[in-house]
Amino acid sequence: MSEKYSCTSLSHGNIDLYLPNPSDMYFNASSQSSSFTFSDGADLLTKYPKLDKNTTIFVANASSKTIAQNLGFSNVINCQEWKNDRIIFSNGNYLSITAPYTTQGRVDPVLANGTVLYTNQIQPMWADNDRVATCYSYYSNIAYDSVIDSVLGVTTYNAIYINFRFSDTYSRYRDFYGGYLSGVGQIMPSLIVLPVSGQYDIRQFWNGIDPPPTHEDPYSGAGDSTTGGGDGTFDGSSDPVPVPNLPSVGAQDSGFITLFAPTAQQMKDLAHFMWVNPVFDLSAFKKLFADPMDCILGLSVVPVTVPTSGAKNVNIGNLITTVTMNVASQQYIEVDCGTVTMDRFFGSYLDFEPYTKISLFLPYCGTHSLNMDDIAGKTIGIVYHIDILTGSCIAFVKCGDSVLYEFNGACGSNIPVNSLNFASTIENAIRIAVNIGTTVATAGASAPITGANAATRETARKIGTGVSLAGSTAEGALSMKPNVSRSGALGGGVGILGHQIPYFIITRPRLCKPAKQDFFQGYPSFIQTTIGDLIGKGFTSFTNVIISGQYLTDEEETELESILESGVYL
Amino acid sequence: MSFNIRLMVNNSASNVADKDFTTLDTLTGVLRNETSVTNPSIRIEADVNDVAECNYFYIPQFHRYYFVTDIRSIRNGLVEISGHTDVLTTALKLGSLSDCIGITKRQEQDWNLDINDGFFKVYQNPIVTTELFPQGFNSFSYVLAVAGSEQTATT
């Protein structure tokens, strides 16, 4: 309601000025009703709680000072004790404090350029036992009597007022407004400045004053806190996220690659054709390719039955062989591992994190920690999508209606068909040994091998330094990223040596529960209820309870609340 | 004013609202001395042996049940019994405790076990189990990738 200016005087420390809204404050001296109230009914002391018996009172003379001190004011200044001073503010404006008269003082607000906004005559308190004030504002004195009375809590007929500025006409019919100034050092810790309504506005004096540097909040840039929240929709609906469809376009569609799903005998027939068959004209072949193996992009074993679309002759580049093989009808294959319903074990908060932990072993992808909060009480399904060309695979973990986890891996176990492939395969085999030692596989895959020869040398070096090998390949886990060689050779996955069925590893707390814990302590409950509804239901403790109508003393009610909160048997 | 005091033996725990007690004796007399209502000390003419097992009493005029906090033998045939209000039973039987409302913290029957319960303790050795999925990878195939299109192949 009131407008507060907080500032620091250069010479007198912190000062607070309260400027009430003029409409909130009225003072009608005409009725002489000794009323000084605000429109909301509050009196001056309520409105400005700093006005109390510690308020410095400016009095006219020595006898008035004695009377004021007898009334309880501890800080009373005789007008003759008033000293000239300036209260200078950071914007350069200042209050000029002077005592030009014998029984009066002045506190004039002066702008930095020397402009005196108005001469604010301070009428000192005046003790007049016959209630006839000799100062200017007779009727105002009466009103201020009541103010002082309310402050002191006594009835006095001394014509006392703290300070007051009135118009030149001394009208009885006047509304005043002003401000309450406090904290002006030793001179006037509390001062009421009442400019006449409509004539002066002291705001122009206070505007522009910087906040006290000593009170600067280092977090002021963050803004002040506000009330908020409460606008939640509580819409707990969730859109299902199903397992996606297989890609509709594969490498075979390009015409540059053909995928076969040969039998072992068909592979032998192809090898025989290439290396034994005298019909195979290697010199003619080399007109197009440096090495016949360049045309064989990869040979691998994948852990699925590859659907086929009939047998066709195998072409090596532009060379048509007499060997026929089953052509893979699709590059991407889906494998559904089924579902597991994870019933809650305890049926309590212990079924969730961090008490119950769960990991999931996924063939070719390794072991991954899942959040039990996603798993408990839900049906978990696992579906793999496998690319038989690269050996890449991705495992979708579906929790309820939605896929919440996706892990990638490599499921193609490459079979070396030349020396470069062999080097890669050896390295992968070493990784398997290291990973078995580390027990738990990690997510992801090792970095792809981009240079077969470099990989060969690196492998040889690692074999010679087994310890560093283990350290550098431990992160490889049980999964292998597909190794696609630009020369046509394919690296291999090694998950084929591990378990082929996904499984959960669940770690649950082993509960230590005393017999009849429910009787002694009950179980957590956070329900608003009527106590009568709990009678006969055993142990109960309350977080909050409202006790009324018990004909108990206040102390007894407090004791009863304490007992109910600590636990009772109803 | 007639003043009654019913001396009893309380067989229930102090935090039981509906206590099981048996009455030893009911005395009627006049309250001669000043006493507190919440922590009364009542002198009665009785042999201390007769009231020694009393641990509970009820004063209808005070509208309160009391725990006996002390029994003092003043002289032969005069015993002073001190007590403190059993606010729980008093509120239940004489007040309107049943109509009061509150928010339960723990309850023996009306619970919600999904609320975290800091009271529980767990052993250091957890239960570790595994659970297999019904299917996995159970067949293997060769995959041969060659350059060129099978559509152009002719024998």
XYZ file of C-alpha atoms in Angstrom, chain A residues 241-534:
294
model
C 5.963 -46.100 -29.243
C 5.918 -49.426 -31.105
C 8.825 -51.266 -32.617
C 9.432 -49.697 -36.041
C 9.010 -51.491 -39.311
C 12.008 -52.923 -41.109
C 13.603 -50.642 -43.685
C 11.937 -50.964 -47.051
C 15.063 -50.316 -49.118
C 18.188 -52.448 -48.898
C 21.551 -52.797 -50.552
C 20.298 -55.467 -52.902
C 17.865 -53.045 -54.428
C 20.793 -51.039 -55.769
C 21.878 -53.902 -58.028
C 25.503 -53.633 -56.967
C 25.326 -56.256 -54.294
C 23.779 -59.645 -54.139
C 23.237 -61.501 -50.912
C 23.164 -65.249 -50.860
C 22.219 -67.607 -48.117
C 24.293 -70.597 -49.157
C 24.556 -73.983 -47.600
C 27.937 -75.297 -46.548
C 28.121 -77.462 -49.647
C 27.350 -74.518 -51.880
C 30.217 -72.595 -50.309
C 32.525 -75.500 -51.024
C 31.351 -75.594 -54.612
C 32.112 -71.911 -55.020
C 35.586 -72.291 -53.568
C 36.220 -75.211 -55.872
C 35.081 -73.200 -58.848
C 37.332 -70.301 -58.072
C 40.532 -72.029 -57.069
C 40.397 -75.439 -58.675
C 38.205 -75.163 -61.726
C 40.447 -74.776 -64.826
C 37.642 -72.936 -66.612
C 38.105 -69.934 -64.376
C 40.276 -67.530 -66.407
C 42.090 -65.503 -63.780
C 43.936 -63.382 -66.316
C 40.702 -62.318 -67.919
C 39.183 -61.597 -64.534
C 42.078 -59.353 -63.591
C 41.244 -57.032 -66.426
C 38.455 -55.815 -64.206
C 39.595 -56.691 -60.691
C 43.034 -56.905 -59.099
C 41.974 -59.832 -56.986
C 39.011 -62.178 -57.387
C 38.318 -61.731 -53.692
C 37.569 -58.081 -54.280
C 34.247 -59.205 -55.639
C 33.406 -61.126 -52.513
C 32.330 -58.395 -50.167
C 31.855 -60.593 -47.205
C 31.103 -64.001 -45.889
C 29.595 -64.245 -42.473
C 27.429 -66.288 -40.218
C 24.330 -64.621 -38.850
C 22.229 -66.069 -36.027
C 18.991 -66.181 -37.994
C 17.449 -68.223 -40.721
C 17.737 -66.057 -43.798
C 14.613 -66.142 -45.940
C 15.375 -66.906 -49.548
C 13.729 -66.409 -52.888
C 15.058 -69.285 -54.915
C 18.439 -70.455 -56.229
C 20.465 -68.453 -58.695
C 23.904 -68.758 -60.244
C 26.584 -66.873 -58.393
C 28.276 -64.083 -60.306
C 31.786 -63.028 -59.359
C 31.852 -59.549 -60.743
C 31.023 -60.054 -64.374
C 31.947 -63.699 -64.305
C 29.131 -66.149 -64.308
C 29.868 -69.277 -62.310
C 28.153 -72.609 -62.456
C 27.540 -72.573 -58.736
C 23.990 -71.892 -57.624
C 22.980 -70.556 -54.271
C 19.791 -69.421 -52.517
C 19.360 -65.684 -52.866
C 18.453 -63.864 -49.666
C 15.058 -62.304 -50.191
C 15.587 -59.523 -47.680
C 18.499 -57.726 -46.129
C 16.762 -56.843 -42.852
C 15.308 -59.479 -40.606
C 13.273 -59.158 -37.453
C 13.743 -61.530 -34.539
C 11.167 -61.501 -31.759
C 12.515 -62.797 -28.471
C 9.113 -62.783 -26.809
C 8.038 -61.078 -23.633
C 8.581 -61.371 -19.924
C 6.107 -60.000 -17.441
C 7.974 -58.498 -14.547
C 5.579 -58.939 -11.668
C 6.309 -56.877 -8.634
C 8.223 -58.873 -6.074
C 7.458 -56.950 -2.907
C 4.417 -55.041 -4.058
C 5.921 -51.976 -2.480
C 8.379 -49.176 -3.031
C 11.133 -51.777 -2.756
C 10.268 -52.933 -6.262
C 11.693 -49.740 -7.672
C 14.969 -47.911 -7.875
C 17.222 -47.538 -6.076
C 16.313 -50.603 -4.041
C 15.784 -53.061 -6.862
C 18.225 -52.932 -9.741
C 17.979 -54.704 -13.025
C 20.289 -55.437 -15.932
C 19.479 -56.954 -19.273
C 21.783 -59.189 -21.217
C 21.169 -58.888 -24.914
C 22.950 -61.297 -27.230
C 25.315 -59.379 -29.495
C 24.608 -56.140 -27.653
C 25.974 -56.873 -24.223
C 24.635 -56.259 -20.753
C 22.906 -52.994 -20.001
C 21.524 -51.516 -16.821
C 17.895 -50.559 -17.042
C 15.855 -48.398 -14.733
C 13.679 -50.658 -12.626
C 11.097 -47.906 -12.499
C 10.534 -48.603 -16.197
C 10.315 -52.343 -15.722
C 8.441 -53.156 -12.518
C 4.955 -54.451 -13.094
C 5.207 -54.281 -16.868
C 5.484 -56.720 -19.718
C 8.862 -56.393 -21.346
C 9.385 -57.421 -24.943
C 12.566 -57.614 -26.983
C 12.709 -57.421 -30.744
C 15.878 -57.432 -32.839
C 16.305 -55.897 -36.249
C 19.255 -57.404 -38.036
C 21.095 -56.269 -41.120
C 22.551 -59.461 -42.578
C 24.795 -57.500 -44.940
C 26.754 -55.632 -42.302
C 25.936 -57.843 -39.351
C 24.599 -54.852 -37.466
C 21.705 -55.343 -35.162
C 19.559 -53.241 -32.902
C 17.582 -54.529 -29.972
C 14.355 -52.777 -29.046
C 13.280 -53.120 -25.433
C 9.596 -52.506 -25.196
C 8.215 -51.711 -21.748
C 4.463 -51.980 -21.823
C 3.268 -50.164 -24.909
C 6.391 -48.267 -25.748
C 9.974 -48.888 -26.707
C 12.007 -47.278 -23.952
C 15.447 -48.617 -24.805
C 17.349 -49.326 -28.000
C 20.766 -50.934 -28.005
C 22.916 -51.622 -31.016
C 25.398 -54.390 -31.617
C 26.826 -56.695 -34.237
C 25.625 -60.207 -34.764
C 27.443 -61.169 -37.940
C 30.389 -63.456 -37.346
C 32.691 -62.848 -40.261
C 34.473 -65.675 -41.930
C 37.849 -64.691 -43.350
C 38.194 -65.295 -47.006
C 41.588 -63.617 -47.359
C 44.527 -62.606 -45.173
C 43.185 -59.190 -44.324
C 39.929 -60.580 -43.061
C 41.846 -63.114 -41.068
C 43.776 -60.418 -39.232
C 40.534 -58.761 -38.237
C 39.060 -62.009 -37.101
C 42.036 -62.772 -34.911
C 41.773 -59.412 -33.265
C 38.099 -59.947 -32.595
C 38.838 -63.325 -31.118
C 41.290 -61.723 -28.718
C 38.664 -59.257 -27.705
C 36.362 -62.067 -26.842
C 38.917 -63.432 -24.419
C 39.302 -60.055 -22.775
C 35.584 -59.517 -22.565
C 34.981 -62.831 -20.948
C 37.412 -61.770 -18.272
C 35.545 -58.583 -17.631
C 32.284 -60.493 -17.124
C 29.934 -57.656 -17.855
C 29.735 -56.379 -21.317
C 29.251 -52.719 -21.927
C 27.111 -50.899 -24.362
C 28.319 -49.823 -27.727
C 30.978 -51.390 -29.815
C 34.620 -51.121 -30.522
C 35.854 -48.715 -33.097
C 35.711 -49.910 -36.660
C 38.891 -51.102 -38.170
C 39.565 -48.903 -41.129
C 42.854 -50.220 -42.301
C 43.356 -53.905 -42.498
C 47.111 -53.833 -42.700
C 47.379 -51.374 -39.874
C 45.042 -53.538 -37.880
C 47.230 -56.529 -38.528
C 50.314 -54.823 -37.210
C 48.426 -53.478 -34.237
C 47.108 -56.905 -33.455
C 50.555 -58.383 -33.562
C 51.793 -55.713 -31.201
C 48.969 -56.352 -28.784
C 49.604 -60.040 -28.743
C 53.100 -59.277 -27.543
C 51.837 -57.089 -24.719
C 48.909 -58.872 -23.260
C 48.362 -56.599 -20.275
C 48.010 -53.450 -22.271
C 45.800 -55.315 -24.675
C 43.338 -56.135 -21.975
C 43.297 -52.555 -20.822
C 42.683 -51.154 -24.226
C 39.982 -53.524 -25.322
C 37.965 -54.013 -22.162
C 35.451 -51.470 -23.293
C 34.735 -53.628 -26.285
C 32.478 -55.844 -24.240
C 30.661 -58.676 -25.880
C 29.457 -56.679 -28.791
C 31.287 -55.898 -31.953
C 30.566 -53.080 -34.253
C 30.295 -54.222 -37.840
C 33.552 -54.055 -39.650
C 32.871 -53.084 -43.218
C 36.039 -52.911 -45.238
C 36.316 -50.637 -48.237
C 38.335 -53.358 -49.909
C 35.393 -55.694 -49.753
C 36.367 -57.543 -46.616
C 33.992 -57.715 -43.668
C 34.978 -57.822 -40.066
C 33.226 -60.153 -37.760
C 31.013 -60.113 -34.725
C 31.812 -62.460 -31.908
C 28.623 -62.546 -29.945
C 27.990 -65.858 -31.583
C 30.092 -67.377 -28.823
C 27.903 -66.018 -26.068
C 24.421 -66.749 -24.837
C 21.791 -66.559 -27.505
C 18.791 -65.757 -25.347
C 18.239 -62.423 -23.595
C 17.819 -62.508 -19.864
C 17.325 -60.180 -16.935
C 19.649 -60.004 -13.971
C 17.652 -58.682 -11.034
C 19.120 -57.589 -7.726
C 16.557 -57.184 -5.009
C 17.070 -56.169 -1.396
C 16.735 -58.867 1.175
C 14.201 -57.460 3.575
C 14.879 -57.491 7.310
C 11.415 -57.278 8.801
C 10.630 -57.879 12.454
C 7.623 -60.015 13.222
C 4.481 -57.940 13.724
C 6.043 -54.803 12.455
C 2.612 -53.763 11.323
C 1.429 -53.964 14.920
C 4.334 -52.083 16.398
C 4.931 -49.460 13.761
C 2.303 -49.806 11.070
C 3.155 -49.122 7.472
C 3.384 -45.871 5.595
C 0.106 -44.150 5.082
C -0.611 -40.666 3.907
C -4.345 -40.479 3.918
C -6.679 -37.849 5.220
C -9.188 -39.534 7.430
C -11.504 -39.152 10.353
C -10.092 -40.654 13.497
C -13.315 -42.478 14.159
C -12.837 -44.428 10.943
C -9.606 -45.865 12.302
